PDB file of C-alpha atoms in Angstrom:
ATOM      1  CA  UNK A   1      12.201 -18.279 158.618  1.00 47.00           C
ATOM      2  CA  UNK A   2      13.716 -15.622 156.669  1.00 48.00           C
ATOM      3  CA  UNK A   3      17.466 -14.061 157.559  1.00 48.00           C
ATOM      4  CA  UNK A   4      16.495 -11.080 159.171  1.00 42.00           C
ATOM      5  CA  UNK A   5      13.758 -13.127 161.401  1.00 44.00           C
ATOM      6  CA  UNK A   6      16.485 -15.178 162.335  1.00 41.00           C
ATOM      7  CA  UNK A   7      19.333 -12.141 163.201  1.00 42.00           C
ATOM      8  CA  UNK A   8      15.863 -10.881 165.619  1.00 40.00           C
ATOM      9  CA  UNK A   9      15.606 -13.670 167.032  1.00 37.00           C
ATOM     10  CA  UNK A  10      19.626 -13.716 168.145  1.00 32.00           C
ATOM     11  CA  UNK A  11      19.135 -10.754 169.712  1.00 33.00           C
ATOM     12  CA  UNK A  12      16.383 -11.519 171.574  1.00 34.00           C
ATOM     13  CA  UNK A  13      18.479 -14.449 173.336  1.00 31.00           C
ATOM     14  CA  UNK A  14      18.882 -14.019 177.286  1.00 36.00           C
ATOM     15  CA  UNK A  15      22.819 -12.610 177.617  1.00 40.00           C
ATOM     16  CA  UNK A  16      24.258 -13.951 180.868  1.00 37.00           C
ATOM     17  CA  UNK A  17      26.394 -10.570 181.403  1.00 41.00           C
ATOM     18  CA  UNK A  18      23.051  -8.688 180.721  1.00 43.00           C
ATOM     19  CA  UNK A  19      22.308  -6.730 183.987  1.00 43.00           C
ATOM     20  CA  UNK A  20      19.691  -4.224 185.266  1.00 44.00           C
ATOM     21  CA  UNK A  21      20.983  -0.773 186.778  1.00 41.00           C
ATOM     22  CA  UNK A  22      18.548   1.542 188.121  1.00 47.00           C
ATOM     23  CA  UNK A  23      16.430   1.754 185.018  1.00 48.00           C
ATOM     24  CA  UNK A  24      18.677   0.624 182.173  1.00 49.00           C
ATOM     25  CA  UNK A  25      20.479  -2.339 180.973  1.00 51.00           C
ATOM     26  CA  UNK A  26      23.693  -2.768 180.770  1.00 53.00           C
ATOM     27  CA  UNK A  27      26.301  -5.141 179.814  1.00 57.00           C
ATOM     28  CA  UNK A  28      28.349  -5.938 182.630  1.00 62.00           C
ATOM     29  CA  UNK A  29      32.448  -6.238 182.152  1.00 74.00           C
ATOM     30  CA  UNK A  30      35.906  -5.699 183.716  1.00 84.00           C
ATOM     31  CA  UNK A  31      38.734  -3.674 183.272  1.00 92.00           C
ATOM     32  CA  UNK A  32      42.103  -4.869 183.835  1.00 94.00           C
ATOM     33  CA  UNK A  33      43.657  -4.229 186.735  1.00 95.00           C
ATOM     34  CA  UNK A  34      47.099  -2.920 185.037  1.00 96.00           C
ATOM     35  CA  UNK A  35      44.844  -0.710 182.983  1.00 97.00           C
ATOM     36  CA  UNK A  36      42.903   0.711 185.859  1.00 97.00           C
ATOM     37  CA  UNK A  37      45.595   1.870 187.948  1.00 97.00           C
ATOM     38  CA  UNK A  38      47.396   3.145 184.756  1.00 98.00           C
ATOM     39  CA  UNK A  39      44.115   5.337 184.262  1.00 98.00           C
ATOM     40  CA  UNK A  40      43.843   5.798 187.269  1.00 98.00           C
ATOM     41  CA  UNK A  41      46.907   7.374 188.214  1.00 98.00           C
ATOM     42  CA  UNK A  42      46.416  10.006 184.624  1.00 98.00           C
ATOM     43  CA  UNK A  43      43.012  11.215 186.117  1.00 98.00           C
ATOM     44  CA  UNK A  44      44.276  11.931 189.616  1.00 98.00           C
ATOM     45  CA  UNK A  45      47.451  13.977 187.899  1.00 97.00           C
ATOM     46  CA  UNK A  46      44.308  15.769 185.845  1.00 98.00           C
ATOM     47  CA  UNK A  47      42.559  16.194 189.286  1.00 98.00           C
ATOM     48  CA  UNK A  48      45.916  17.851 190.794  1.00 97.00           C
ATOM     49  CA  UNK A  49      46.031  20.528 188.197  1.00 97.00           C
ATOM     50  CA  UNK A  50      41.983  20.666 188.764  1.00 98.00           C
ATOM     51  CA  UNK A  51      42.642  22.035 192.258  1.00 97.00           C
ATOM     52  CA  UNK A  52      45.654  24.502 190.856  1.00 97.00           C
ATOM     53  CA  UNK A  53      42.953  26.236 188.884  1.00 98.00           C
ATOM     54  CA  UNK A  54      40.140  26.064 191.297  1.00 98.00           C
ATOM     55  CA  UNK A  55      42.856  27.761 193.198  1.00 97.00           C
ATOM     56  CA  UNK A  56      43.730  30.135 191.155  1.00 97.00           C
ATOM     57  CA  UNK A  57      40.950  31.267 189.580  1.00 98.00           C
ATOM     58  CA  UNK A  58      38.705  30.939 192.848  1.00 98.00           C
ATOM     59  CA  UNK A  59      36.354  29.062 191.706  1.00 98.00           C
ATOM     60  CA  UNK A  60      33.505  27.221 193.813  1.00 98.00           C
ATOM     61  CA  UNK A  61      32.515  23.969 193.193  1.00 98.00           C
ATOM     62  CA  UNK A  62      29.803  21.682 194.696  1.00 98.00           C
ATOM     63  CA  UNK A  63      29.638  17.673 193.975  1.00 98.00           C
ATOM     64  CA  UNK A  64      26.485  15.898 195.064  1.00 98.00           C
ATOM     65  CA  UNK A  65      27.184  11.903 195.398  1.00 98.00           C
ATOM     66  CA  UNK A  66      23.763   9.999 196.058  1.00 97.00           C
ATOM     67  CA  UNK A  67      22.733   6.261 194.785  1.00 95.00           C
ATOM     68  CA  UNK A  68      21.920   3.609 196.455  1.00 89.00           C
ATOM     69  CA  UNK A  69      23.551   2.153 199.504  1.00 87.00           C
ATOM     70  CA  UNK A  70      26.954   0.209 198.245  1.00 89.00           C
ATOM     71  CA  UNK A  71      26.680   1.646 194.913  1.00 92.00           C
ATOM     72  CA  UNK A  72      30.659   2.734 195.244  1.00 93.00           C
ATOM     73  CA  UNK A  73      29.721   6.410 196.139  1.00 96.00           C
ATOM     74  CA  UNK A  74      32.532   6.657 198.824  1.00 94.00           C
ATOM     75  CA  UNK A  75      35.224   4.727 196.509  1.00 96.00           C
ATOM     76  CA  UNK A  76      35.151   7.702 193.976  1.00 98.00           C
ATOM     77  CA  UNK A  77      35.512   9.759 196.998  1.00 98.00           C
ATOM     78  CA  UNK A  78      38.277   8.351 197.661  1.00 97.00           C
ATOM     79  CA  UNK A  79      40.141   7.880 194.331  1.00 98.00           C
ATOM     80  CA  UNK A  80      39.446  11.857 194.096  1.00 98.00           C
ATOM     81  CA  UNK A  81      40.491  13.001 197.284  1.00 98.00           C
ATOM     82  CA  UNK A  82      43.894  10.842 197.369  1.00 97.00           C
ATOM     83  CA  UNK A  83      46.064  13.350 195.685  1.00 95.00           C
ATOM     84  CA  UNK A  84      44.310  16.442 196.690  1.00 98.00           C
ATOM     85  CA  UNK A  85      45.074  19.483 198.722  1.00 97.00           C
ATOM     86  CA  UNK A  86      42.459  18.946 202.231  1.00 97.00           C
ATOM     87  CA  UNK A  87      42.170  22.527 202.880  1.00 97.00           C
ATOM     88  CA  UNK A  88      41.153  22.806 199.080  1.00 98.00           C
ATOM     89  CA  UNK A  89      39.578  19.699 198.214  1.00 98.00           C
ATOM     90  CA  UNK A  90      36.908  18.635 201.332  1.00 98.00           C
ATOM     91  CA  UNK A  91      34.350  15.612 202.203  1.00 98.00           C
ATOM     92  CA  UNK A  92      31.368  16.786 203.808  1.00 98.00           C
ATOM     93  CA  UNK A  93      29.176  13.713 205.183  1.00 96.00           C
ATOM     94  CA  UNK A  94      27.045  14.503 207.498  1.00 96.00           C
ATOM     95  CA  UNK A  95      25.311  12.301 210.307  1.00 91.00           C
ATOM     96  CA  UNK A  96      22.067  12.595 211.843  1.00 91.00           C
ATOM     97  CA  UNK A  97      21.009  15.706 212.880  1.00 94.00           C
ATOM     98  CA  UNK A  98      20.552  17.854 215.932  1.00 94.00           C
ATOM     99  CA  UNK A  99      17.205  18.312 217.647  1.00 95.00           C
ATOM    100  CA  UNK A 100      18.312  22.286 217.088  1.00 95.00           C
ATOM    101  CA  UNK A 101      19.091  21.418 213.255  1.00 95.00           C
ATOM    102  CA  UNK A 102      15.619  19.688 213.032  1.00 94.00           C
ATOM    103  CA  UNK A 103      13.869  22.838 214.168  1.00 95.00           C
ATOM    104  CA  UNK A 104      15.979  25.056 211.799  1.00 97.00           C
ATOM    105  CA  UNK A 105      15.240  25.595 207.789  1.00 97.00           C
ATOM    106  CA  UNK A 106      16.044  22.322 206.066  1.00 97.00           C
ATOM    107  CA  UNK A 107      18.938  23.481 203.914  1.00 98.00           C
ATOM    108  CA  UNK A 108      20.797  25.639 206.789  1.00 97.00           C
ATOM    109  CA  UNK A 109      22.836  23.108 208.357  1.00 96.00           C
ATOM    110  CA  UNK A 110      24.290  21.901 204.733  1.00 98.00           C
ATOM    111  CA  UNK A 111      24.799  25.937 203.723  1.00 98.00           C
ATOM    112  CA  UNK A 112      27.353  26.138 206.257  1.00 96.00           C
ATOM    113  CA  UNK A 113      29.607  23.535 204.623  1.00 98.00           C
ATOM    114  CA  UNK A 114      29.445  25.176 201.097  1.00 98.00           C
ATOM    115  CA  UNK A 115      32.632  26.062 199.591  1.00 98.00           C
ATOM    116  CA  UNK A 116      34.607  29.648 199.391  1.00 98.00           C
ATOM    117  CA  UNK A 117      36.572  30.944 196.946  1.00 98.00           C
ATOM    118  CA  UNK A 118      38.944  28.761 195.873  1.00 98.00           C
ATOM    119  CA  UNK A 119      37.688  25.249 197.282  1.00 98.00           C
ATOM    120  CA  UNK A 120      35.704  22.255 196.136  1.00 98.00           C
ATOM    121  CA  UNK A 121      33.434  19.878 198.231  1.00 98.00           C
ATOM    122  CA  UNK A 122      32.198  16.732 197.881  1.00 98.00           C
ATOM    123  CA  UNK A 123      29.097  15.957 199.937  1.00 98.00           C
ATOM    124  CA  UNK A 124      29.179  12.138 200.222  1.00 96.00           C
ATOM    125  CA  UNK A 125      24.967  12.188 200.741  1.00 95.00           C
ATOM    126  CA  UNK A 126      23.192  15.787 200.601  1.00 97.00           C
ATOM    127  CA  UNK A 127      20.127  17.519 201.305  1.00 98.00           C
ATOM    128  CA  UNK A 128      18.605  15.005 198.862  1.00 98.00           C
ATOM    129  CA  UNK A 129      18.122  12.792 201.645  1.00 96.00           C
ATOM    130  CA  UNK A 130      15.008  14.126 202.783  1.00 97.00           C
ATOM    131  CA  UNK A 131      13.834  12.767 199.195  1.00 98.00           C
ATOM    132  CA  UNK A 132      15.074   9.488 199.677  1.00 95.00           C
ATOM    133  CA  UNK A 133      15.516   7.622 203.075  1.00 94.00           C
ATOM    134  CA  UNK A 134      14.201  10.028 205.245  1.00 95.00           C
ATOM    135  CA  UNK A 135      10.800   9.827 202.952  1.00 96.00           C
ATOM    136  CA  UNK A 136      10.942   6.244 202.378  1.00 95.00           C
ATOM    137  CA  UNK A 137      11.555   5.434 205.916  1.00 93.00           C
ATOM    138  CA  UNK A 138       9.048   8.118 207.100  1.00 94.00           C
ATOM    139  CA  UNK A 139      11.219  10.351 208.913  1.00 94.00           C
ATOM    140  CA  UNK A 140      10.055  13.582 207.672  1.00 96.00           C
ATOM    141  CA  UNK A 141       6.184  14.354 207.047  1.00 97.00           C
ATOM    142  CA  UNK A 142       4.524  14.406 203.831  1.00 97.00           C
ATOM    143  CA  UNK A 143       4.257  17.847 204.013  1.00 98.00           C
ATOM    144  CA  UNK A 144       8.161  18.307 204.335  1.00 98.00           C
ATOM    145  CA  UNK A 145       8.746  15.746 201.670  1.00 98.00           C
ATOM    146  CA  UNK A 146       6.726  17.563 199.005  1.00 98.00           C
ATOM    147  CA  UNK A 147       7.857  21.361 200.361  1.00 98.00           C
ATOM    148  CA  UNK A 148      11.459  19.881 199.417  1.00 98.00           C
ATOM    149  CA  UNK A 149      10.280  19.009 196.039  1.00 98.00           C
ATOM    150  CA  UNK A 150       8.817  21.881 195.019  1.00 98.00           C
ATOM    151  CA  UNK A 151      11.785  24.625 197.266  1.00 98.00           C
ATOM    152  CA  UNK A 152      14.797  22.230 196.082  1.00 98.00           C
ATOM    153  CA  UNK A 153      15.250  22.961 192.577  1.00 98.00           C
ATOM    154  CA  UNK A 154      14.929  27.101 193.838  1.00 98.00           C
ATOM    155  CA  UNK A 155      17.437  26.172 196.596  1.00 98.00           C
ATOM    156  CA  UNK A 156      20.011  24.729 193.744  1.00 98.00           C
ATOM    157  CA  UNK A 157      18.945  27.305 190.941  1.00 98.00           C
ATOM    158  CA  UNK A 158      19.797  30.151 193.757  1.00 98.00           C
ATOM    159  CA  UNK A 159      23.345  28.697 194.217  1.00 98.00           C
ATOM    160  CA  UNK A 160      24.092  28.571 190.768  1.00 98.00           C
ATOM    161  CA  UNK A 161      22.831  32.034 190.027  1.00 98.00           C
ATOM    162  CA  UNK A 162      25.333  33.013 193.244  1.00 98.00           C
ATOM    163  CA  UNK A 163      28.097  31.344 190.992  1.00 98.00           C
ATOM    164  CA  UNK A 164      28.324  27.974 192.802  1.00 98.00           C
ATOM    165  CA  UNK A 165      28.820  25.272 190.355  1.00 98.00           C
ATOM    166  CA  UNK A 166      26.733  22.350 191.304  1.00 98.00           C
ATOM    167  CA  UNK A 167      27.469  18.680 189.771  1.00 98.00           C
ATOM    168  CA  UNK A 168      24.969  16.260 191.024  1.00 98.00           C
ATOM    169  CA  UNK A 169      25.879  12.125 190.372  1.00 98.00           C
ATOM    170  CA  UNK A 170      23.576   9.596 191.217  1.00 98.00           C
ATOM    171  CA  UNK A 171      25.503   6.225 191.202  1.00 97.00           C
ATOM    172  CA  UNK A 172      22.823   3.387 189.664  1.00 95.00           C
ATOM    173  CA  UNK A 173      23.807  -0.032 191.210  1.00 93.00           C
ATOM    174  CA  UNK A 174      21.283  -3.900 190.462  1.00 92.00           C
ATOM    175  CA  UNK A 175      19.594  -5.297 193.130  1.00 88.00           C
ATOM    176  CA  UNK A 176      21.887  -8.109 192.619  1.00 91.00           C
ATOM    177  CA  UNK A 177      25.278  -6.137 192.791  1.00 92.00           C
ATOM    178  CA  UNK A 178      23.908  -4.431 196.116  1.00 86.00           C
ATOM    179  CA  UNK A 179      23.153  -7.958 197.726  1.00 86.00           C
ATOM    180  CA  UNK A 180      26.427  -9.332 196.473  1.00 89.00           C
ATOM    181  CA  UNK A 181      28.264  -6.141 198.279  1.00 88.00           C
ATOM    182  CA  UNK A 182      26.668  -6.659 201.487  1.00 85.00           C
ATOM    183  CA  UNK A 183      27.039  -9.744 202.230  1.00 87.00           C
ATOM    184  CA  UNK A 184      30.995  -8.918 201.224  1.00 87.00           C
ATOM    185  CA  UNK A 185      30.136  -6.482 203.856  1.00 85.00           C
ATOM    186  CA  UNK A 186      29.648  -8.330 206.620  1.00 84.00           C
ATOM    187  CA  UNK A 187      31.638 -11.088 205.801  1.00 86.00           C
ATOM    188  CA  UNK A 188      34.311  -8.194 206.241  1.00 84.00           C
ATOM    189  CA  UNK A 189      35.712  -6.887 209.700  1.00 85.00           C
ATOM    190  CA  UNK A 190      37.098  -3.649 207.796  1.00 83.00           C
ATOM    191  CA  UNK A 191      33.937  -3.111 206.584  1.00 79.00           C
ATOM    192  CA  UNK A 192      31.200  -4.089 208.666  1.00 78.00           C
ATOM    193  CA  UNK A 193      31.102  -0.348 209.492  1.00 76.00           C
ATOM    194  CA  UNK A 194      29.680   0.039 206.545  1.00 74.00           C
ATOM    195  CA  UNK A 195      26.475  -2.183 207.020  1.00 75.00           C
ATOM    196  CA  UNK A 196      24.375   0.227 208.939  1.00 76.00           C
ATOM    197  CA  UNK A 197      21.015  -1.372 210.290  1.00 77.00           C
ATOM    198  CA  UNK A 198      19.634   1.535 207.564  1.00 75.00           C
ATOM    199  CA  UNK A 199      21.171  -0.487 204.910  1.00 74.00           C
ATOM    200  CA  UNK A 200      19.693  -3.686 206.026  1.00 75.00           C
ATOM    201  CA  UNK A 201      16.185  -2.172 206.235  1.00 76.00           C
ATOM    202  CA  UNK A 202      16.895  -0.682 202.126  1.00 75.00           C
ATOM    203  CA  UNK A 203      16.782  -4.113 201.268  1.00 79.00           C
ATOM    204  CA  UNK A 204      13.747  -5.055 201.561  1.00 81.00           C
ATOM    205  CA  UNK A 205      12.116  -1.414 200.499  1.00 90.00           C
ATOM    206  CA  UNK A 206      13.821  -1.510 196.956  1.00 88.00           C
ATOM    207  CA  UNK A 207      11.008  -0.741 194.987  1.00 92.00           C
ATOM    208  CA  UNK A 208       9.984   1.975 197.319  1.00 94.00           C
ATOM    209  CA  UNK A 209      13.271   3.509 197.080  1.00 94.00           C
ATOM    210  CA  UNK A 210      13.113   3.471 193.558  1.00 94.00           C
ATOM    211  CA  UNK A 211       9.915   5.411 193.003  1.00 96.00           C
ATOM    212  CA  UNK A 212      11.416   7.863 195.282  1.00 97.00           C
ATOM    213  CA  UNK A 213      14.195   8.673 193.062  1.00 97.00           C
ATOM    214  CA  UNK A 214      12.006   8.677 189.713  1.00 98.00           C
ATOM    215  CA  UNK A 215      10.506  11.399 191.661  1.00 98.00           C
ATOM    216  CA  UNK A 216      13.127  13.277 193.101  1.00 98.00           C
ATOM    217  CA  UNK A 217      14.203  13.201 189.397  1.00 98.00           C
ATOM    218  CA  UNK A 218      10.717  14.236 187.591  1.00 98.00           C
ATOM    219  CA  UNK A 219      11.471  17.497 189.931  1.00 98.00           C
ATOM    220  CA  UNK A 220      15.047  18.102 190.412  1.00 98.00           C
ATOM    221  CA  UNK A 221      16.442  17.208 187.092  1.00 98.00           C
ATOM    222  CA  UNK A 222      16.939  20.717 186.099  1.00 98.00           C
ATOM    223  CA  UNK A 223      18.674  22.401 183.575  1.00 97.00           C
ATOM    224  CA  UNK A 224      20.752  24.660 185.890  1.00 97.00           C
ATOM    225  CA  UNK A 225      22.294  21.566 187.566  1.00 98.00           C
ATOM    226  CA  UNK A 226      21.251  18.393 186.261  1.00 98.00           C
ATOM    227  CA  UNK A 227      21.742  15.141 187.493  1.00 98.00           C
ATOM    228  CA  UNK A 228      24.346  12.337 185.985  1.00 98.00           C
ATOM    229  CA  UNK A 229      23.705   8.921 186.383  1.00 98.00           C
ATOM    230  CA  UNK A 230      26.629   6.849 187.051  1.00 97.00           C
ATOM    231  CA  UNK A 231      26.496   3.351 186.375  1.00 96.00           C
ATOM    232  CA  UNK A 232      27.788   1.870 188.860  1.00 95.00           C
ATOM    233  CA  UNK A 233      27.617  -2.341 189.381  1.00 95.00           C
ATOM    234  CA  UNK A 234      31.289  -2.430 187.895  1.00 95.00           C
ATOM    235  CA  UNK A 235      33.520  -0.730 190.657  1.00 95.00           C
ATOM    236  CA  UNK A 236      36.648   0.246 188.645  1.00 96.00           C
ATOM    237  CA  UNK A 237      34.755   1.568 185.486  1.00 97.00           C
ATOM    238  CA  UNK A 238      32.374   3.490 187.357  1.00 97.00           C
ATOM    239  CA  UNK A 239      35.258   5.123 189.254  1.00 97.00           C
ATOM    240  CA  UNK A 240      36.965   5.919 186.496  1.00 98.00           C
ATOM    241  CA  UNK A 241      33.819   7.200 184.188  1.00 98.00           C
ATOM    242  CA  UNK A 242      32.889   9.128 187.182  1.00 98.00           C
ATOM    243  CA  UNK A 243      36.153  11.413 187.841  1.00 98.00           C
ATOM    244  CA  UNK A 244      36.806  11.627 183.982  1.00 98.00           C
ATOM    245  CA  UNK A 245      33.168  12.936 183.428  1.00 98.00           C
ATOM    246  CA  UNK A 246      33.829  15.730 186.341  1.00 98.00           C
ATOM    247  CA  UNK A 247      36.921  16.558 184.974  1.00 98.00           C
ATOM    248  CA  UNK A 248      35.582  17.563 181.811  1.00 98.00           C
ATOM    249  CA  UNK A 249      32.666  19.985 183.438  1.00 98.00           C
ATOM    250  CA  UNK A 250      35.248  22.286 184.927  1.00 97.00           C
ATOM    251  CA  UNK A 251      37.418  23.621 181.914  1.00 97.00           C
ATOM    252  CA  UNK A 252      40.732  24.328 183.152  1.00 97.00           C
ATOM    253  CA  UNK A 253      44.681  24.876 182.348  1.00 96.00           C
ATOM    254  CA  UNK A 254      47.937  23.229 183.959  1.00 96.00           C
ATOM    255  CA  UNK A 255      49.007  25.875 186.423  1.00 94.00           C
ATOM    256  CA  UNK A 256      50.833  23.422 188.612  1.00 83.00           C
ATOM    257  CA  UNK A 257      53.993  25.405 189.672  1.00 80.00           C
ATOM    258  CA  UNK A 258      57.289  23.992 188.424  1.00 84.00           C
ATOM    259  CA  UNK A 259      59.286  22.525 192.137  1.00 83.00           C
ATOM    260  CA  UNK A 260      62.242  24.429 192.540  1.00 85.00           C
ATOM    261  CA  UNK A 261      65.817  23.201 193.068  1.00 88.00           C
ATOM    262  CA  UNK A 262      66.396  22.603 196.905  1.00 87.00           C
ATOM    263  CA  UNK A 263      69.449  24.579 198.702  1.00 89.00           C
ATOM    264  CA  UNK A 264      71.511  22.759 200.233  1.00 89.00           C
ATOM    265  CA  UNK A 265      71.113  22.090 203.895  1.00 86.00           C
ATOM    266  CA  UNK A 266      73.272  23.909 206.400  1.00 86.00           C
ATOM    267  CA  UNK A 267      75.570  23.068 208.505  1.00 85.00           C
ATOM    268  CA  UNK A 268      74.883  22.012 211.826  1.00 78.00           C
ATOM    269  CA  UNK A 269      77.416  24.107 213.269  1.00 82.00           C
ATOM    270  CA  UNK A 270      77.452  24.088 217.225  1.00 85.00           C
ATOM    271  CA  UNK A 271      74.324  22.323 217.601  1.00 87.00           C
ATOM    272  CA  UNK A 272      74.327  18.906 219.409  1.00 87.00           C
ATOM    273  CA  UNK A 273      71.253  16.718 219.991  1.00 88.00           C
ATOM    274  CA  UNK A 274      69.835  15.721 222.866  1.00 91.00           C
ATOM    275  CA  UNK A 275      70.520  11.445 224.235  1.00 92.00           C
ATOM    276  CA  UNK A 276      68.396   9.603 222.519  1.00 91.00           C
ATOM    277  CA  UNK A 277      67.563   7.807 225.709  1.00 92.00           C
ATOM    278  CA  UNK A 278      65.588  11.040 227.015  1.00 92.00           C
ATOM    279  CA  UNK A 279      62.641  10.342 224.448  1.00 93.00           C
ATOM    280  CA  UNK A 280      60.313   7.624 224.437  1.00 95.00           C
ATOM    281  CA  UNK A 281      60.471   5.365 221.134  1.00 94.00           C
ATOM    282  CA  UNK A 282      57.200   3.030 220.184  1.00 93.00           C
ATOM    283  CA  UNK A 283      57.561  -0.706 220.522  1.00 93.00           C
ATOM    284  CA  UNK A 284      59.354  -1.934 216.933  1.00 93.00           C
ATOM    285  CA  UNK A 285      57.484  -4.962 215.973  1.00 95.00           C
ATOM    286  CA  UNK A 286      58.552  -5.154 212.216  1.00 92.00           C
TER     287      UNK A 286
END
């Protein structure tokens, strides 16, 4: 066996930290947890001076979070909404819609919740569900499904063209990470709100549910807002890959206002508070 037989034939060796997300290997690692939070904290200072310029220059901003079901889609969320401005940084997730929202035009209900001038929103699930559970689990007909595929990329190219910018992230987790999270899930009593019967059912349609998204893809993968896979079976990484990745889409300066010096306080002159005894105090049990 020559040298370079032998080098192909290392390579070809099983790796135990080899995993499969969505449709691409990937080697699977941690990050420190010193490190993390260090990074962590830098991107959410980034993310403050995000929102100044949003702000300022009025911008409007649409983020799409799909993937599977405990792919970490509501942990980014999180980590970006933490330092943020409410009434300038807002989650939209939506829940199961009206009988009068079922009768309307598919997109209306989530048009309503798109940003002004000046604000960003994160839609923790989208209209894209109509391409993925309510499809797989038959809640729309086939003749809405494939109406969505071909109006969708119109619907997005039409906000865009209206000066909406649209980032779409599709977090990719293994069939083995997602298994491992839910049963952490229900082992869980702070999270068991998370383990929808929905969720249960996804497990055993996994192979539906991924030629759903190949095709949601093959027809919404467009140039004007195209989607980024985030891979996501390593929590910390894909949080922090995720929020550095949307940082860089929106360029933008440091406007954040330098604090000014506080005055001090005034006197409190003739002013005298009322018995504490008059107001009612919560129980102090630490």
């Amino acid at each position: 066996m020559t040298q370079k037989q032998k080098n192909n034939k290392v390579r070809e060796l099983p790796d135990p930290l080899l995993r499969t997300t969505g449709d691409v290997k990937v080697k699977k690692h941690k990050i420190d947890q010193a490190v993390y939070e260090k990074e962590l904290a830098r991107l959410q200072v980034e993310l403050v001076k995000l929102q100044e310029w949003v702000k300022h220059e009025r911008l409007r901003v649409v983020v799409i979070f799909e993937g599977r079901d405990a792919a970490g889609k509501g942990g980014v969320i999180k980590r970006i909404t933490e330092s943020l401005n409410p009434r300038i940084c807002r989650v939209v997730a939506l829940g199961t819609p009206t009988e009068r929202e079922k009768s309307s035009w598919y997109f209306q209900r989530y048009v309503a919740h798109l940003p002004a001038a000046g604000e960003i929103v994160l839609m923790d699930r989208s209209w894209y569900n109509r391409a993925g559970v309510e499809h797989v689990m038959g809640f729309c007909t086939q003749t809405q499904y494939h109406e969505f595929l071909r109006s969708c990329p119109e619907f997005e190219r039409l906000l865009v063209r209206s000066g909406i910018q649209l980032i779409k992230y599709w977090f990719s987790v293994s069939d083995d990470e997602q298994e491992k999270r839910f049963q952490k899930r229900m082992k869980d009593p702070t999270r068991s709100w998370k383990l929808s019967p929905m969720d249960v059912e996804s497990r055993s349609r996994w192979i539906e549910y991924s030629k759903a998204k190949d095709t949601m893809f093959a027809h919404t993968d467009i140039k004007q807002a195209p989607w980024y896979v985030v891979k996501a079976d390593v929590k910390k990484c894909a949080r922090l890959n995720c929020i550095s990745h949307f940082l860089s889409m929106i360029p933008y300066k440091d406007l954040t206002p330098t604090p000014e010096a506080l005055p001090p306080r005034p006197a409190a002159g003739a002013y005298i508070r009322p018995p504490l005894e008059d107001q009612t105090f919560i129980p102090e049990l630490w």
